Amino acid sequence: GYVADPESEESKHTLIVPAGQEGNYDSLDDFVGKKIMGQANSLQEMYVTDEILSLDKDGTTQFEKVATLDQAILGLASGKCDAVALDNSTAENYVASSEGAFALSGVFFDLTPYGDYSGNIALAKKGETDMIKAVNACLETAVENGYVHTWYLNAKAAAGIQEAE
């Protein structure tokens, strides 16, 4: 399927931390030994497992999977965790609306090992190569003409999500 640009802000995934703690994190290694929350069965669960828990040779890092992202945010607000893993756009919005309680860590997951999972994807039934080629051609044209970015911004506006300042 088609993969969005993994370097775009919309494709990045990160962690947010309590305000004032962001200076403690320069790399994913700095999250080893911390308690992290993230939504179960999400890309962030995969990223935390693959890129933080795998670094922890002593087993001191805790990852709590929660049913909803709001539960993780409440966990961060109440001090039950040190960080929450989420996509960058959502992270920016939670930080902007936290009244100074949360901060962006400035650390991003490395999406390059995930290939097709590094950005947004469109799926088709296995073997439908002609359809996949047609969808990819349409999406490629939409990206080249700036439509995808416009659609993304319009969807955020329709959802009431404001750009972080």
PDB file of C-alpha atoms in Angstrom:
ATOM      1  CA  GLY A   1       0.000   0.000   0.000  1.00  0.00           C
ATOM      2  CA  TYR A   2       0.857   3.673  -0.124  1.00  0.00           C
ATOM      3  CA  VAL A   3       3.046   5.077   2.643  1.00  0.00           C
ATOM      4  CA  ALA A   4       2.886   8.714   3.703  1.00  0.00           C
ATOM      5  CA  ASP A   5       6.131  10.607   4.213  1.00  0.00           C
ATOM      6  CA  PRO A   6       7.637   9.201   7.444  1.00  0.00           C
ATOM      7  CA  GLU A   7       9.483  12.483   8.013  1.00  0.00           C
ATOM      8  CA  SER A   8       6.332  14.595   8.043  1.00  0.00           C
ATOM      9  CA  GLU A   9       5.094  15.931  11.368  1.00  0.00           C
ATOM     10  CA  GLU A  10       1.860  13.964  10.872  1.00  0.00           C
ATOM     11  CA  SER A  11       3.755  10.655  10.730  1.00  0.00           C
ATOM     12  CA  LYS A  12       6.003  11.100  13.769  1.00  0.00           C
ATOM     13  CA  HIS A  13       5.392   9.363  17.095  1.00  0.00           C
ATOM     14  CA  THR A  14       6.748  10.628  20.399  1.00  0.00           C
ATOM     15  CA  LEU A  15       6.293  10.714  24.167  1.00  0.00           C
ATOM     16  CA  ILE A  16       4.979  13.483  26.387  1.00  0.00           C
ATOM     17  CA  VAL A  17       6.197  14.026  29.929  1.00  0.00           C
ATOM     18  CA  PRO A  18       5.325  16.259  32.888  1.00  0.00           C
ATOM     19  CA  ALA A  19       6.316  19.882  32.266  1.00  0.00           C
ATOM     20  CA  GLY A  20       9.786  20.579  33.571  1.00  0.00           C
ATOM     21  CA  GLN A  21      10.946  17.022  32.894  1.00  0.00           C
ATOM     22  CA  GLU A  22      11.507  17.362  29.143  1.00  0.00           C
ATOM     23  CA  GLY A  23      15.174  18.249  29.677  1.00  0.00           C
ATOM     24  CA  ASN A  24      15.770  14.777  31.108  1.00  0.00           C
ATOM     25  CA  TYR A  25      15.157  13.109  27.745  1.00  0.00           C
ATOM     26  CA  ASP A  26      17.537  13.266  24.800  1.00  0.00           C
ATOM     27  CA  SER A  27      16.962   9.788  23.355  1.00  0.00           C
ATOM     28  CA  LEU A  28      14.780   6.719  23.765  1.00  0.00           C
ATOM     29  CA  ASP A  29      17.492   5.295  26.052  1.00  0.00           C
ATOM     30  CA  ASP A  30      16.520   7.928  28.611  1.00  0.00           C
ATOM     31  CA  PHE A  31      13.085   6.300  28.988  1.00  0.00           C
ATOM     32  CA  VAL A  32      14.620   3.004  30.150  1.00  0.00           C
ATOM     33  CA  GLY A  33      13.702   2.475  33.806  1.00  0.00           C
ATOM     34  CA  LYS A  34      10.633   4.705  33.544  1.00  0.00           C
ATOM     35  CA  LYS A  35       6.928   3.897  33.642  1.00  0.00           C
ATOM     36  CA  ILE A  36       5.290   4.567  30.290  1.00  0.00           C
ATOM     37  CA  MET A  37       1.619   4.383  29.383  1.00  0.00           C
ATOM     38  CA  GLY A  38       0.131   3.942  25.943  1.00  0.00           C
ATOM     39  CA  GLN A  39      -2.999   2.709  24.251  1.00  0.00           C
ATOM     40  CA  ALA A  40      -3.229  -1.070  23.920  1.00  0.00           C
ATOM     41  CA  ASN A  41      -3.039  -2.539  20.422  1.00  0.00           C
ATOM     42  CA  SER A  42      -1.696   0.712  18.994  1.00  0.00           C
ATOM     43  CA  LEU A  43       1.351   1.594  16.954  1.00  0.00           C
ATOM     44  CA  GLN A  44       2.779   3.202  20.076  1.00  0.00           C
ATOM     45  CA  GLU A  45       2.558  -0.125  21.937  1.00  0.00           C
ATOM     46  CA  MET A  46       4.680  -1.656  19.180  1.00  0.00           C
ATOM     47  CA  TYR A  47       7.150   1.245  19.223  1.00  0.00           C
ATOM     48  CA  VAL A  48       7.595   1.196  23.013  1.00  0.00           C
ATOM     49  CA  THR A  49       8.067  -2.579  22.985  1.00  0.00           C
ATOM     50  CA  ASP A  50      10.513  -2.564  20.077  1.00  0.00           C
ATOM     51  CA  GLU A  51      12.441   0.608  20.818  1.00  0.00           C
ATOM     52  CA  ILE A  52      12.428   1.128  24.592  1.00  0.00           C
ATOM     53  CA  LEU A  53      11.683  -2.177  26.304  1.00  0.00           C
ATOM     54  CA  SER A  54      14.204  -3.908  24.033  1.00  0.00           C
ATOM     55  CA  LEU A  55      16.916  -1.565  25.365  1.00  0.00           C
ATOM     56  CA  ASP A  56      16.141  -2.480  28.979  1.00  0.00           C
ATOM     57  CA  LYS A  57      18.546  -5.277  29.891  1.00  0.00           C
ATOM     58  CA  ASP A  58      17.511  -5.212  33.580  1.00  0.00           C
ATOM     59  CA  GLY A  59      13.742  -5.223  33.092  1.00  0.00           C
ATOM     60  CA  THR A  60      13.221  -1.991  35.021  1.00  0.00           C
ATOM     61  CA  THR A  61      11.012  -0.265  32.452  1.00  0.00           C
ATOM     62  CA  GLN A  62       7.266  -0.616  32.911  1.00  0.00           C
ATOM     63  CA  PHE A  63       4.808  -0.279  30.070  1.00  0.00           C
ATOM     64  CA  GLU A  64       1.152  -0.092  31.037  1.00  0.00           C
ATOM     65  CA  LYS A  65      -1.301  -0.646  28.221  1.00  0.00           C
ATOM     66  CA  VAL A  66      -4.580   1.193  28.701  1.00  0.00           C
ATOM     67  CA  ALA A  67      -7.872   0.993  26.812  1.00  0.00           C
ATOM     68  CA  THR A  68      -7.997   4.670  25.855  1.00  0.00           C
ATOM     69  CA  LEU A  69      -5.475   7.433  25.414  1.00  0.00           C
ATOM     70  CA  ASP A  70      -7.428   9.534  27.925  1.00  0.00           C
ATOM     71  CA  GLN A  71      -6.584   6.951  30.604  1.00  0.00           C
ATOM     72  CA  ALA A  72      -2.890   7.375  29.832  1.00  0.00           C
ATOM     73  CA  ILE A  73      -3.186  11.167  29.973  1.00  0.00           C
ATOM     74  CA  LEU A  74      -4.910  10.905  33.363  1.00  0.00           C
ATOM     75  CA  GLY A  75      -2.091   8.616  34.468  1.00  0.00           C
ATOM     76  CA  LEU A  76       0.466  11.234  33.493  1.00  0.00           C
ATOM     77  CA  ALA A  77      -1.522  14.019  35.161  1.00  0.00           C
ATOM     78  CA  SER A  78      -1.798  12.049  38.408  1.00  0.00           C
ATOM     79  CA  GLY A  79       1.849  10.957  38.495  1.00  0.00           C
ATOM     80  CA  LYS A  80       1.111   7.285  37.835  1.00  0.00           C
ATOM     81  CA  CYS A  81       3.546   7.276  34.916  1.00  0.00           C
ATOM     82  CA  ASP A  82       6.561   9.190  33.676  1.00  0.00           C
ATOM     83  CA  ALA A  83       5.553   9.418  30.015  1.00  0.00           C
ATOM     84  CA  VAL A  84       2.797   8.696  27.504  1.00  0.00           C
ATOM     85  CA  ALA A  85       3.539   7.384  24.010  1.00  0.00           C
ATOM     86  CA  LEU A  86       1.381   8.822  21.213  1.00  0.00           C
ATOM     87  CA  ASP A  87       1.495  10.279  17.721  1.00  0.00           C
ATOM     88  CA  ASN A  88       3.077  13.710  17.386  1.00  0.00           C
ATOM     89  CA  SER A  89      -0.033  15.654  16.337  1.00  0.00           C
ATOM     90  CA  THR A  90      -2.031  14.292  19.263  1.00  0.00           C
ATOM     91  CA  ALA A  91       0.908  14.965  21.582  1.00  0.00           C
ATOM     92  CA  GLU A  92       1.071  18.592  20.470  1.00  0.00           C
ATOM     93  CA  ASN A  93      -2.636  19.028  21.121  1.00  0.00           C
ATOM     94  CA  TYR A  94      -2.533  17.455  24.595  1.00  0.00           C
ATOM     95  CA  VAL A  95       0.450  19.627  25.531  1.00  0.00           C
ATOM     96  CA  ALA A  96      -1.225  22.774  24.174  1.00  0.00           C
ATOM     97  CA  SER A  97      -4.412  22.108  26.138  1.00  0.00           C
ATOM     98  CA  SER A  98      -2.698  20.979  29.367  1.00  0.00           C
ATOM     99  CA  GLU A  99      -2.318  24.506  30.780  1.00  0.00           C
ATOM    100  CA  GLY A 100       1.402  23.930  31.219  1.00  0.00           C
ATOM    101  CA  ALA A 101       1.130  20.516  32.875  1.00  0.00           C
ATOM    102  CA  PHE A 102       2.696  18.488  30.036  1.00  0.00           C
ATOM    103  CA  ALA A 103       5.620  18.955  27.670  1.00  0.00           C
ATOM    104  CA  LEU A 104       6.833  17.358  24.472  1.00  0.00           C
ATOM    105  CA  SER A 105       9.868  15.197  25.201  1.00  0.00           C
ATOM    106  CA  GLY A 106      11.465  16.123  21.887  1.00  0.00           C
ATOM    107  CA  VAL A 107      12.305  12.443  21.376  1.00  0.00           C
ATOM    108  CA  PHE A 108      10.797  10.543  18.456  1.00  0.00           C
ATOM    109  CA  PHE A 109      10.492   6.852  17.725  1.00  0.00           C
ATOM    110  CA  ASP A 110      12.576   5.641  14.782  1.00  0.00           C
ATOM    111  CA  LEU A 111      10.020   4.509  12.216  1.00  0.00           C
ATOM    112  CA  THR A 112      12.492   3.386   9.554  1.00  0.00           C
ATOM    113  CA  PRO A 113      12.559  -0.288  10.687  1.00  0.00           C
ATOM    114  CA  TYR A 114       8.822  -0.567  10.118  1.00  0.00           C
ATOM    115  CA  GLY A 115       8.862   0.074   6.365  1.00  0.00           C
ATOM    116  CA  ASP A 116       5.232   0.222   5.276  1.00  0.00           C
ATOM    117  CA  TYR A 117       4.142   0.995   8.832  1.00  0.00           C
ATOM    118  CA  SER A 118       6.169   4.206   9.037  1.00  0.00           C
ATOM    119  CA  GLY A 119       3.373   6.417   7.792  1.00  0.00           C
ATOM    120  CA  ASN A 120      -0.280   6.193   6.976  1.00  0.00           C
ATOM    121  CA  ILE A 121      -1.237   3.271   4.771  1.00  0.00           C
ATOM    122  CA  ALA A 122      -4.050   2.169   2.513  1.00  0.00           C
ATOM    123  CA  LEU A 123      -4.794  -1.557   2.434  1.00  0.00           C
ATOM    124  CA  ALA A 124      -6.291  -3.868  -0.156  1.00  0.00           C
ATOM    125  CA  LYS A 125      -7.033  -7.568  -0.280  1.00  0.00           C
ATOM    126  CA  LYS A 126      -3.942  -9.679  -0.953  1.00  0.00           C
ATOM    127  CA  GLY A 127      -3.425 -10.250  -4.657  1.00  0.00           C
ATOM    128  CA  GLU A 128      -5.233  -7.091  -5.771  1.00  0.00           C
ATOM    129  CA  THR A 129      -2.093  -5.664  -7.358  1.00  0.00           C
ATOM    130  CA  ASP A 130      -3.937  -3.702 -10.050  1.00  0.00           C
ATOM    131  CA  MET A 131      -6.087  -2.011  -7.445  1.00  0.00           C
ATOM    132  CA  ILE A 132      -3.062  -1.276  -5.246  1.00  0.00           C
ATOM    133  CA  LYS A 133      -1.276   0.308  -8.226  1.00  0.00           C
ATOM    134  CA  ALA A 134      -4.338   2.439  -8.999  1.00  0.00           C
ATOM    135  CA  VAL A 135      -4.743   3.542  -5.358  1.00  0.00           C
ATOM    136  CA  ASN A 136      -1.029   4.338  -5.109  1.00  0.00           C
ATOM    137  CA  ALA A 137      -1.189   6.411  -8.304  1.00  0.00           C
ATOM    138  CA  CYS A 138      -4.167   8.384  -6.984  1.00  0.00           C
ATOM    139  CA  LEU A 139      -2.525   8.969  -3.621  1.00  0.00           C
ATOM    140  CA  GLU A 140       0.776   9.938  -5.219  1.00  0.00           C
ATOM    141  CA  THR A 141      -1.055  12.579  -7.266  1.00  0.00           C
ATOM    142  CA  ALA A 142      -2.885  13.799  -4.158  1.00  0.00           C
ATOM    143  CA  VAL A 143       0.404  14.157  -2.272  1.00  0.00           C
ATOM    144  CA  GLU A 144       2.174  15.895  -5.167  1.00  0.00           C
ATOM    145  CA  ASN A 145      -0.660  18.426  -5.499  1.00  0.00           C
ATOM    146  CA  GLY A 146      -0.809  19.138  -1.758  1.00  0.00           C
ATOM    147  CA  TYR A 147      -4.296  17.675  -1.324  1.00  0.00           C
ATOM    148  CA  VAL A 148      -3.344  15.213   1.436  1.00  0.00           C
ATOM    149  CA  HIS A 149      -1.940  17.935   3.657  1.00  0.00           C
ATOM    150  CA  THR A 150      -5.001  20.118   3.022  1.00  0.00           C
ATOM    151  CA  TRP A 151      -7.335  17.203   3.811  1.00  0.00           C
ATOM    152  CA  TYR A 152      -5.392  16.535   7.002  1.00  0.00           C
ATOM    153  CA  LEU A 153      -5.666  20.160   8.143  1.00  0.00           C
ATOM    154  CA  ASN A 154      -9.377  20.259   7.242  1.00  0.00           C
ATOM    155  CA  ALA A 155     -10.022  17.058   9.203  1.00  0.00           C
ATOM    156  CA  LYS A 156      -8.244  18.511  12.250  1.00  0.00           C
ATOM    157  CA  ALA A 157     -10.280  21.715  11.980  1.00  0.00           C
ATOM    158  CA  ALA A 158     -13.543  19.765  11.627  1.00  0.00           C
ATOM    159  CA  ALA A 159     -12.621  17.794  14.749  1.00  0.00           C
ATOM    160  CA  GLY A 160     -11.989  21.026  16.645  1.00  0.00           C
ATOM    161  CA  ILE A 161      -8.257  20.383  16.955  1.00  0.00           C
ATOM    162  CA  GLN A 162      -6.211  23.554  16.848  1.00  0.00           C
ATOM    163  CA  GLU A 163      -2.631  23.769  15.680  1.00  0.00           C
ATOM    164  CA  ALA A 164      -0.156  23.979  18.580  1.00  0.00           C
ATOM    165  CA  GLU A 165       1.568  27.348  18.806  1.00  0.00           C
TER     166      GLU A 165
END
